[in-house]
PDB file of C-alpha atoms in Angstrom:
ATOM      1  CA  MET A   8     133.901 123.549  56.605  1.00 75.00           C
ATOM      2  CA  ASP A   9     137.280 123.987  57.740  1.00 87.00           C
ATOM      3  CA  PRO A  10     138.888 122.079  60.604  1.00 85.00           C
ATOM      4  CA  ALA A  11     138.800 125.334  62.965  1.00 84.00           C
ATOM      5  CA  THR A  12     134.751 125.525  62.207  1.00 89.00           C
ATOM      6  CA  TRP A  13     134.403 121.856  63.288  1.00 89.00           C
ATOM      7  CA  LEU A  14     136.520 122.391  66.249  1.00 85.00           C
ATOM      8  CA  ASN A  15     134.293 125.308  67.333  1.00 86.00           C
ATOM      9  CA  VAL A  16     131.194 123.585  66.471  1.00 87.00           C
ATOM     10  CA  LEU A  17     132.245 120.533  68.577  1.00 86.00           C
ATOM     11  CA  ALA A  18     133.374 122.637  71.546  1.00 86.00           C
ATOM     12  CA  VAL A  19     130.180 124.593  71.420  1.00 88.00           C
ATOM     13  CA  ALA A  20     128.147 121.074  71.568  1.00 87.00           C
ATOM     14  CA  ILE A  21     130.338 119.938  74.466  1.00 90.00           C
ATOM     15  CA  SER A  22     129.654 123.138  76.358  1.00 88.00           C
ATOM     16  CA  VAL A  23     125.810 122.624  75.802  1.00 88.00           C
ATOM     17  CA  THR A  24     125.913 119.083  76.822  1.00 88.00           C
ATOM     18  CA  ALA A  25     127.816 120.038  79.903  1.00 86.00           C
ATOM     19  CA  VAL A  26     125.149 122.721  80.870  1.00 88.00           C
ATOM     20  CA  VAL A  27     122.250 120.457  80.184  1.00 86.00           C
ATOM     21  CA  ALA A  28     123.828 117.425  82.450  1.00 85.00           C
ATOM     22  CA  SER A  29     124.788 120.142  85.085  1.00 85.00           C
ATOM     23  CA  MET A  30     121.143 121.308  85.087  1.00 87.00           C
ATOM     24  CA  TRP A  31     119.799 117.593  85.177  1.00 85.00           C
ATOM     25  CA  PHE A  32     121.915 116.676  87.990  1.00 81.00           C
ATOM     26  CA  GLY A  33     121.290 119.937  89.847  1.00 82.00           C
ATOM     27  CA  ALA A  34     117.346 119.395  89.613  1.00 79.00           C
ATOM     28  CA  ARG A  35     118.020 115.864  90.965  1.00 79.00           C
ATOM     29  CA  GLN A  36     119.819 116.945  93.740  1.00 79.00           C
ATOM     30  CA  VAL A  37     117.059 119.378  94.698  1.00 74.00           C
ATOM     31  CA  ARG A  38     114.648 116.764  94.651  1.00 72.00           C
ATOM     32  CA  ILE A  39     117.065 114.315  97.082  1.00 68.00           C
ATOM     33  CA  ALA A  40     117.503 117.197  99.041  1.00 67.00           C
ATOM     34  CA  GLN A  41     113.522 117.690  99.393  1.00 66.00           C
ATOM     35  CA  HIS A  42     113.343 114.144  99.960  1.00 65.00           C
ATOM     36  CA  ALA A  43     115.727 114.286 102.916  1.00 63.00           C
ATOM     37  CA  ASN A  44     114.040 117.234 104.222  1.00 67.00           C
ATOM     38  CA  HIS A  45     110.749 115.362 104.705  1.00 63.00           C
ATOM     39  CA  LEU A  46     111.995 112.317 105.972  1.00 73.00           C
ATOM     40  CA  PRO A  47     112.070 113.316 109.679  1.00 77.00           C
ATOM     41  CA  ALA A  48     108.267 114.225 109.501  1.00 77.00           C
ATOM     42  CA  PHE A  49     107.357 111.044 107.728  1.00 79.00           C
ATOM     43  CA  MET A  50     109.321 108.939 110.036  1.00 80.00           C
ATOM     44  CA  GLU A  51     107.739 110.947 112.987  1.00 84.00           C
ATOM     45  CA  LEU A  52     104.260 109.587 111.380  1.00 80.00           C
ATOM     46  CA  LEU A  53     105.470 106.047 111.078  1.00 81.00           C
ATOM     47  CA  ALA A  54     106.367 106.141 114.877  1.00 82.00           C
ATOM     48  CA  GLU A  55     102.810 107.322 115.782  1.00 86.00           C
ATOM     49  CA  PHE A  56     101.334 104.646 113.750  1.00 85.00           C
ATOM     50  CA  ARG A  57     103.315 101.873 115.607  1.00 87.00           C
ATOM     51  CA  ASP A  58     102.036 103.033 118.753  1.00 92.00           C
ATOM     52  CA  PRO A  59      99.677 100.799 120.455  1.00 94.00           C
ATOM     53  CA  ARG A  60      97.395 103.683 121.825  1.00 95.00           C
ATOM     54  CA  MET A  61      96.825 104.942 118.328  1.00 94.00           C
ATOM     55  CA  HIS A  62      95.316 101.506 117.474  1.00 94.00           C
ATOM     56  CA  GLU A  63      93.182 101.473 120.602  1.00 97.00           C
ATOM     57  CA  GLN A  64      91.925 104.877 119.781  1.00 97.00           C
ATOM     58  CA  TYR A  65      91.409 104.033 116.186  1.00 97.00           C
ATOM     59  CA  ALA A  66      89.421 100.811 117.109  1.00 97.00           C
ATOM     60  CA  TYR A  67      87.154 102.993 119.497  1.00 98.00           C
ATOM     61  CA  VAL A  68      86.470 105.624 116.965  1.00 98.00           C
ATOM     62  CA  CYS A  69      85.514 102.876 114.413  1.00 97.00           C
ATOM     63  CA  SER A  70      83.538 100.659 116.661  1.00 97.00           C
ATOM     64  CA  GLU A  71      82.275 102.417 119.760  1.00 97.00           C
ATOM     65  CA  LEU A  72      82.078 106.094 118.906  1.00 97.00           C
ATOM     66  CA  GLY A  73      78.631 105.815 117.140  1.00 96.00           C
ATOM     67  CA  ARG A  74      77.216 103.192 119.488  1.00 97.00           C
ATOM     68  CA  ARG A  75      78.177 105.361 122.750  1.00 97.00           C
ATOM     69  CA  HIS A  76      77.757 109.078 121.635  1.00 97.00           C
ATOM     70  CA  SER A  77      75.343 111.004 119.651  1.00 97.00           C
ATOM     71  CA  PRO A  78      76.639 113.344 116.823  1.00 97.00           C
ATOM     72  CA  ASP A  79      73.966 115.769 117.657  1.00 97.00           C
ATOM     73  CA  ASN A  80      76.366 118.294 119.099  1.00 96.00           C
ATOM     74  CA  GLY A  81      79.284 117.541 117.101  1.00 97.00           C
ATOM     75  CA  LEU A  82      82.720 117.051 118.209  1.00 97.00           C
ATOM     76  CA  ARG A  83      82.338 119.548 120.989  1.00 96.00           C
ATOM     77  CA  GLY A  84      79.731 117.427 122.319  1.00 97.00           C
ATOM     78  CA  LEU A  85      81.744 114.471 122.933  1.00 98.00           C
ATOM     79  CA  PRO A  86      83.088 113.487 126.368  1.00 98.00           C
ATOM     80  CA  PRO A  87      86.829 114.482 126.824  1.00 97.00           C
ATOM     81  CA  GLU A  88      88.358 111.271 126.193  1.00 97.00           C
ATOM     82  CA  ALA A  89      86.068 110.363 123.097  1.00 98.00           C
ATOM     83  CA  ARG A  90      86.946 113.693 121.763  1.00 97.00           C
ATOM     84  CA  THR A  91      90.774 113.200 122.474  1.00 97.00           C
ATOM     85  CA  ALA A  92      90.382 109.916 120.592  1.00 97.00           C
ATOM     86  CA  VAL A  93      88.803 111.268 117.588  1.00 98.00           C
ATOM     87  CA  TYR A  94      91.032 114.326 117.110  1.00 97.00           C
ATOM     88  CA  SER A  95      94.174 112.096 117.600  1.00 96.00           C
ATOM     89  CA  ILE A  96      93.114 109.522 114.855  1.00 97.00           C
ATOM     90  CA  ALA A  97      91.371 112.159 112.520  1.00 97.00           C
ATOM     91  CA  TYR A  98      94.557 114.442 112.676  1.00 96.00           C
ATOM     92  CA  PHE A  99      96.829 111.547 111.853  1.00 95.00           C
ATOM     93  CA  PHE A 100      95.101 110.678 108.808  1.00 95.00           C
ATOM     94  CA  GLN A 101      94.636 114.480 107.998  1.00 95.00           C
ATOM     95  CA  THR A 102      98.565 114.689 108.550  1.00 93.00           C
ATOM     96  CA  LEU A 103      99.170 111.821 106.178  1.00 93.00           C
ATOM     97  CA  ALA A 104      96.682 113.317 103.655  1.00 93.00           C
ATOM     98  CA  GLY A 105      98.326 116.582 103.806  1.00 92.00           C
ATOM     99  CA  MET A 106     102.005 114.968 103.020  1.00 90.00           C
ATOM    100  CA  TYR A 107     100.099 113.389 100.008  1.00 90.00           C
ATOM    101  CA  ALA A 108      98.584 116.528  99.006  1.00 91.00           C
ATOM    102  CA  VAL A 109     101.957 118.481  99.093  1.00 87.00           C
ATOM    103  CA  GLY A 110     103.835 115.940  97.571  1.00 85.00           C
ATOM    104  CA  VAL A 111     106.005 114.625 100.322  1.00 84.00           C
ATOM    105  CA  ILE A 112     104.630 111.121  99.722  1.00 84.00           C
ATOM    106  CA  ASP A 113     103.189 109.629  96.582  1.00 82.00           C
ATOM    107  CA  GLU A 114      99.512 108.042  96.458  1.00 82.00           C
ATOM    108  CA  THR A 115     100.795 104.632  96.460  1.00 81.00           C
ATOM    109  CA  THR A 116     102.753 105.267  99.722  1.00 81.00           C
ATOM    110  CA  ALA A 117     100.167 107.395 101.457  1.00 84.00           C
ATOM    111  CA  VAL A 118      97.310 104.908 100.589  1.00 84.00           C
ATOM    112  CA  ILE A 119      98.935 101.481 100.971  1.00 82.00           C
ATOM    113  CA  MET A 120     100.183 102.442 104.533  1.00 81.00           C
ATOM    114  CA  VAL A 121      96.763 102.639 105.418  1.00 85.00           C
ATOM    115  CA  ARG A 122      94.277 101.092 102.926  1.00 80.00           C
ATOM    116  CA  GLY A 123      90.966 101.538 104.057  1.00 88.00           C
ATOM    117  CA  ARG A 124      91.386 103.196 107.339  1.00 93.00           C
ATOM    118  CA  ALA A 125      91.343 106.630 106.354  1.00 94.00           C
ATOM    119  CA  ALA A 126      87.669 105.655 104.710  1.00 94.00           C
ATOM    120  CA  LYS A 127      86.685 103.871 108.086  1.00 96.00           C
ATOM    121  CA  VAL A 128      87.701 106.845 110.302  1.00 97.00           C
ATOM    122  CA  TRP A 129      86.022 109.245 108.089  1.00 98.00           C
ATOM    123  CA  SER A 130      82.703 107.076 108.099  1.00 97.00           C
ATOM    124  CA  ALA A 131      82.703 106.852 111.617  1.00 98.00           C
ATOM    125  CA  ILE A 132      83.372 110.629 112.442  1.00 98.00           C
ATOM    126  CA  GLU A 133      81.630 112.445 109.396  1.00 98.00           C
ATOM    127  CA  PRO A 134      78.279 112.850 111.397  1.00 98.00           C
ATOM    128  CA  TYR A 135      80.077 114.814 113.981  1.00 98.00           C
ATOM    129  CA  VAL A 136      82.342 116.699 111.760  1.00 98.00           C
ATOM    130  CA  GLU A 137      79.519 117.649 109.610  1.00 98.00           C
ATOM    131  CA  ARG A 138      77.538 118.942 112.685  1.00 97.00           C
ATOM    132  CA  GLU A 139      80.847 120.507 114.089  1.00 97.00           C
ATOM    133  CA  ARG A 140      81.236 122.525 110.688  1.00 97.00           C
ATOM    134  CA  GLN A 141      77.589 124.254 111.508  1.00 97.00           C
ATOM    135  CA  TYR A 142      78.877 125.980 114.475  1.00 97.00           C
ATOM    136  CA  PRO A 143      79.689 129.755 113.652  1.00 97.00           C
ATOM    137  CA  ASP A 144      83.281 129.422 115.210  1.00 97.00           C
ATOM    138  CA  VAL A 145      84.467 126.403 113.244  1.00 96.00           C
ATOM    139  CA  ASP A 146      86.039 126.392 109.945  1.00 95.00           C
ATOM    140  CA  PRO A 147      83.531 125.075 107.301  1.00 95.00           C
ATOM    141  CA  ASP A 148      86.492 122.944 105.849  1.00 96.00           C
ATOM    142  CA  LEU A 149      87.261 121.144 109.242  1.00 97.00           C
ATOM    143  CA  LEU A 150      88.972 117.822 108.376  1.00 97.00           C
ATOM    144  CA  SER A 151      88.216 118.323 104.468  1.00 97.00           C
ATOM    145  CA  LEU A 152      91.698 116.983 103.664  1.00 95.00           C
ATOM    146  CA  LEU A 153      90.865 113.687 105.574  1.00 96.00           C
ATOM    147  CA  GLN A 154      87.576 113.450 103.987  1.00 97.00           C
ATOM    148  CA  ALA A 155      89.127 113.824 100.297  1.00 95.00           C
ATOM    149  CA  PHE A 156      91.749 111.406 101.146  1.00 94.00           C
ATOM    150  CA  ALA A 157      89.023 108.987 102.508  1.00 95.00           C
ATOM    151  CA  ARG A 158      87.385 109.111  99.213  1.00 93.00           C
ATOM    152  CA  ILE A 159      90.647 108.144  97.587  1.00 90.00           C
ATOM    153  CA  SER A 160      91.946 105.487  99.808  1.00 89.00           C
ATOM    154  CA  ALA A 161      88.357 103.818  99.413  1.00 89.00           C
ATOM    155  CA  THR A 162      88.683 103.608  95.720  1.00 87.00           C
ATOM    156  CA  PHE A 163      92.449 102.870  95.619  1.00 83.00           C
ATOM    157  CA  HIS A 164      93.172 100.263  93.087  1.00 79.00           C
ATOM    158  CA  GLY A 165      97.127 100.307  92.835  1.00 78.00           C
ATOM    159  CA  PRO A 166      99.520  97.630  93.484  1.00 81.00           C
ATOM    160  CA  THR A 167      99.125  95.466  96.383  1.00 78.00           C
ATOM    161  CA  ALA A 168     101.982  95.544  99.207  1.00 77.00           C
ATOM    162  CA  GLU A 169     103.394  92.186  97.537  1.00 85.00           C
ATOM    163  CA  GLN A 170     103.414  93.676  94.257  1.00 85.00           C
ATOM    164  CA  LEU A 171     105.109  96.546  95.340  1.00 80.00           C
ATOM    165  CA  LEU A 172     107.855  94.567  97.193  1.00 84.00           C
ATOM    166  CA  ALA A 173     108.240  92.245  94.104  1.00 88.00           C
ATOM    167  CA  ALA A 174     108.931  95.163  92.042  1.00 84.00           C
ATOM    168  CA  ARG A 175     111.335  96.884  94.462  1.00 82.00           C
ATOM    169  CA  ARG A 176     113.215  93.328  94.409  1.00 85.00           C
ATOM    170  CA  ARG A 177     113.411  93.207  90.723  1.00 86.00           C
ATOM    171  CA  ARG A 178     115.046  96.738  90.445  1.00 82.00           C
ATOM    172  CA  ALA A 179     117.395  95.543  92.867  1.00 83.00           C
ATOM    173  CA  ALA A 180     118.423  92.559  91.162  1.00 85.00           C
ATOM    174  CA  ARG A 181     118.947  94.601  87.987  1.00 83.00           C
ATOM    175  CA  GLY A 182     121.149  96.822  89.755  1.00 77.00           C
ATOM    176  CA  LEU A 183     118.827  99.717  89.747  1.00 66.00           C
ATOM    177  CA  PRO A 184     118.301 102.351  92.364  1.00 64.00           C
ATOM    178  CA  LEU A 185     115.757 101.251  94.626  1.00 58.00           C
ATOM    179  CA  HIS A 186     113.892 104.737  94.764  1.00 57.00           C
ATOM    180  CA  ARG A 187     112.925 107.059  91.932  1.00 54.00           C
ATOM    181  CA  THR A 188     114.084 110.641  92.389  1.00 48.00           C
TER     182      THR A 188
END
């Protein structure tokens, strides 16, 4: 091959490399932008998780609901305060499950935040929800995302919080980015 051909081959190789690099960086920027767009919703959910009222409602739903109220009439048969507590807690975990389901947060993030709490909530409200689903005006999939997430969280065998923090610390010590994009 003559030098002009080599130069042309080199120019094409550099061009292809530049296009591939541009595509990779572009895809990375899209992922970063998606994470940035989801951050406010995730932060709002975390703020709700810090609210003492949420924890009081959680304790009520998991400890008192079944002792005080029969599931015979479903969720609609509960007194207003009990129904409010159930819906508040159930939809908190349903929202977390939804964020996991659509990829806003990964399984480890979703489950490590709540560990077995989603399963406890589902266990406490399941008879009420199952009865509620039998009414003709109710979606038969009412809270089904929470139901599926409860099964996942109950069987989660991922890293412990300590293991996650240690891994994050090792990444920082090696000078690697603290998050994966």
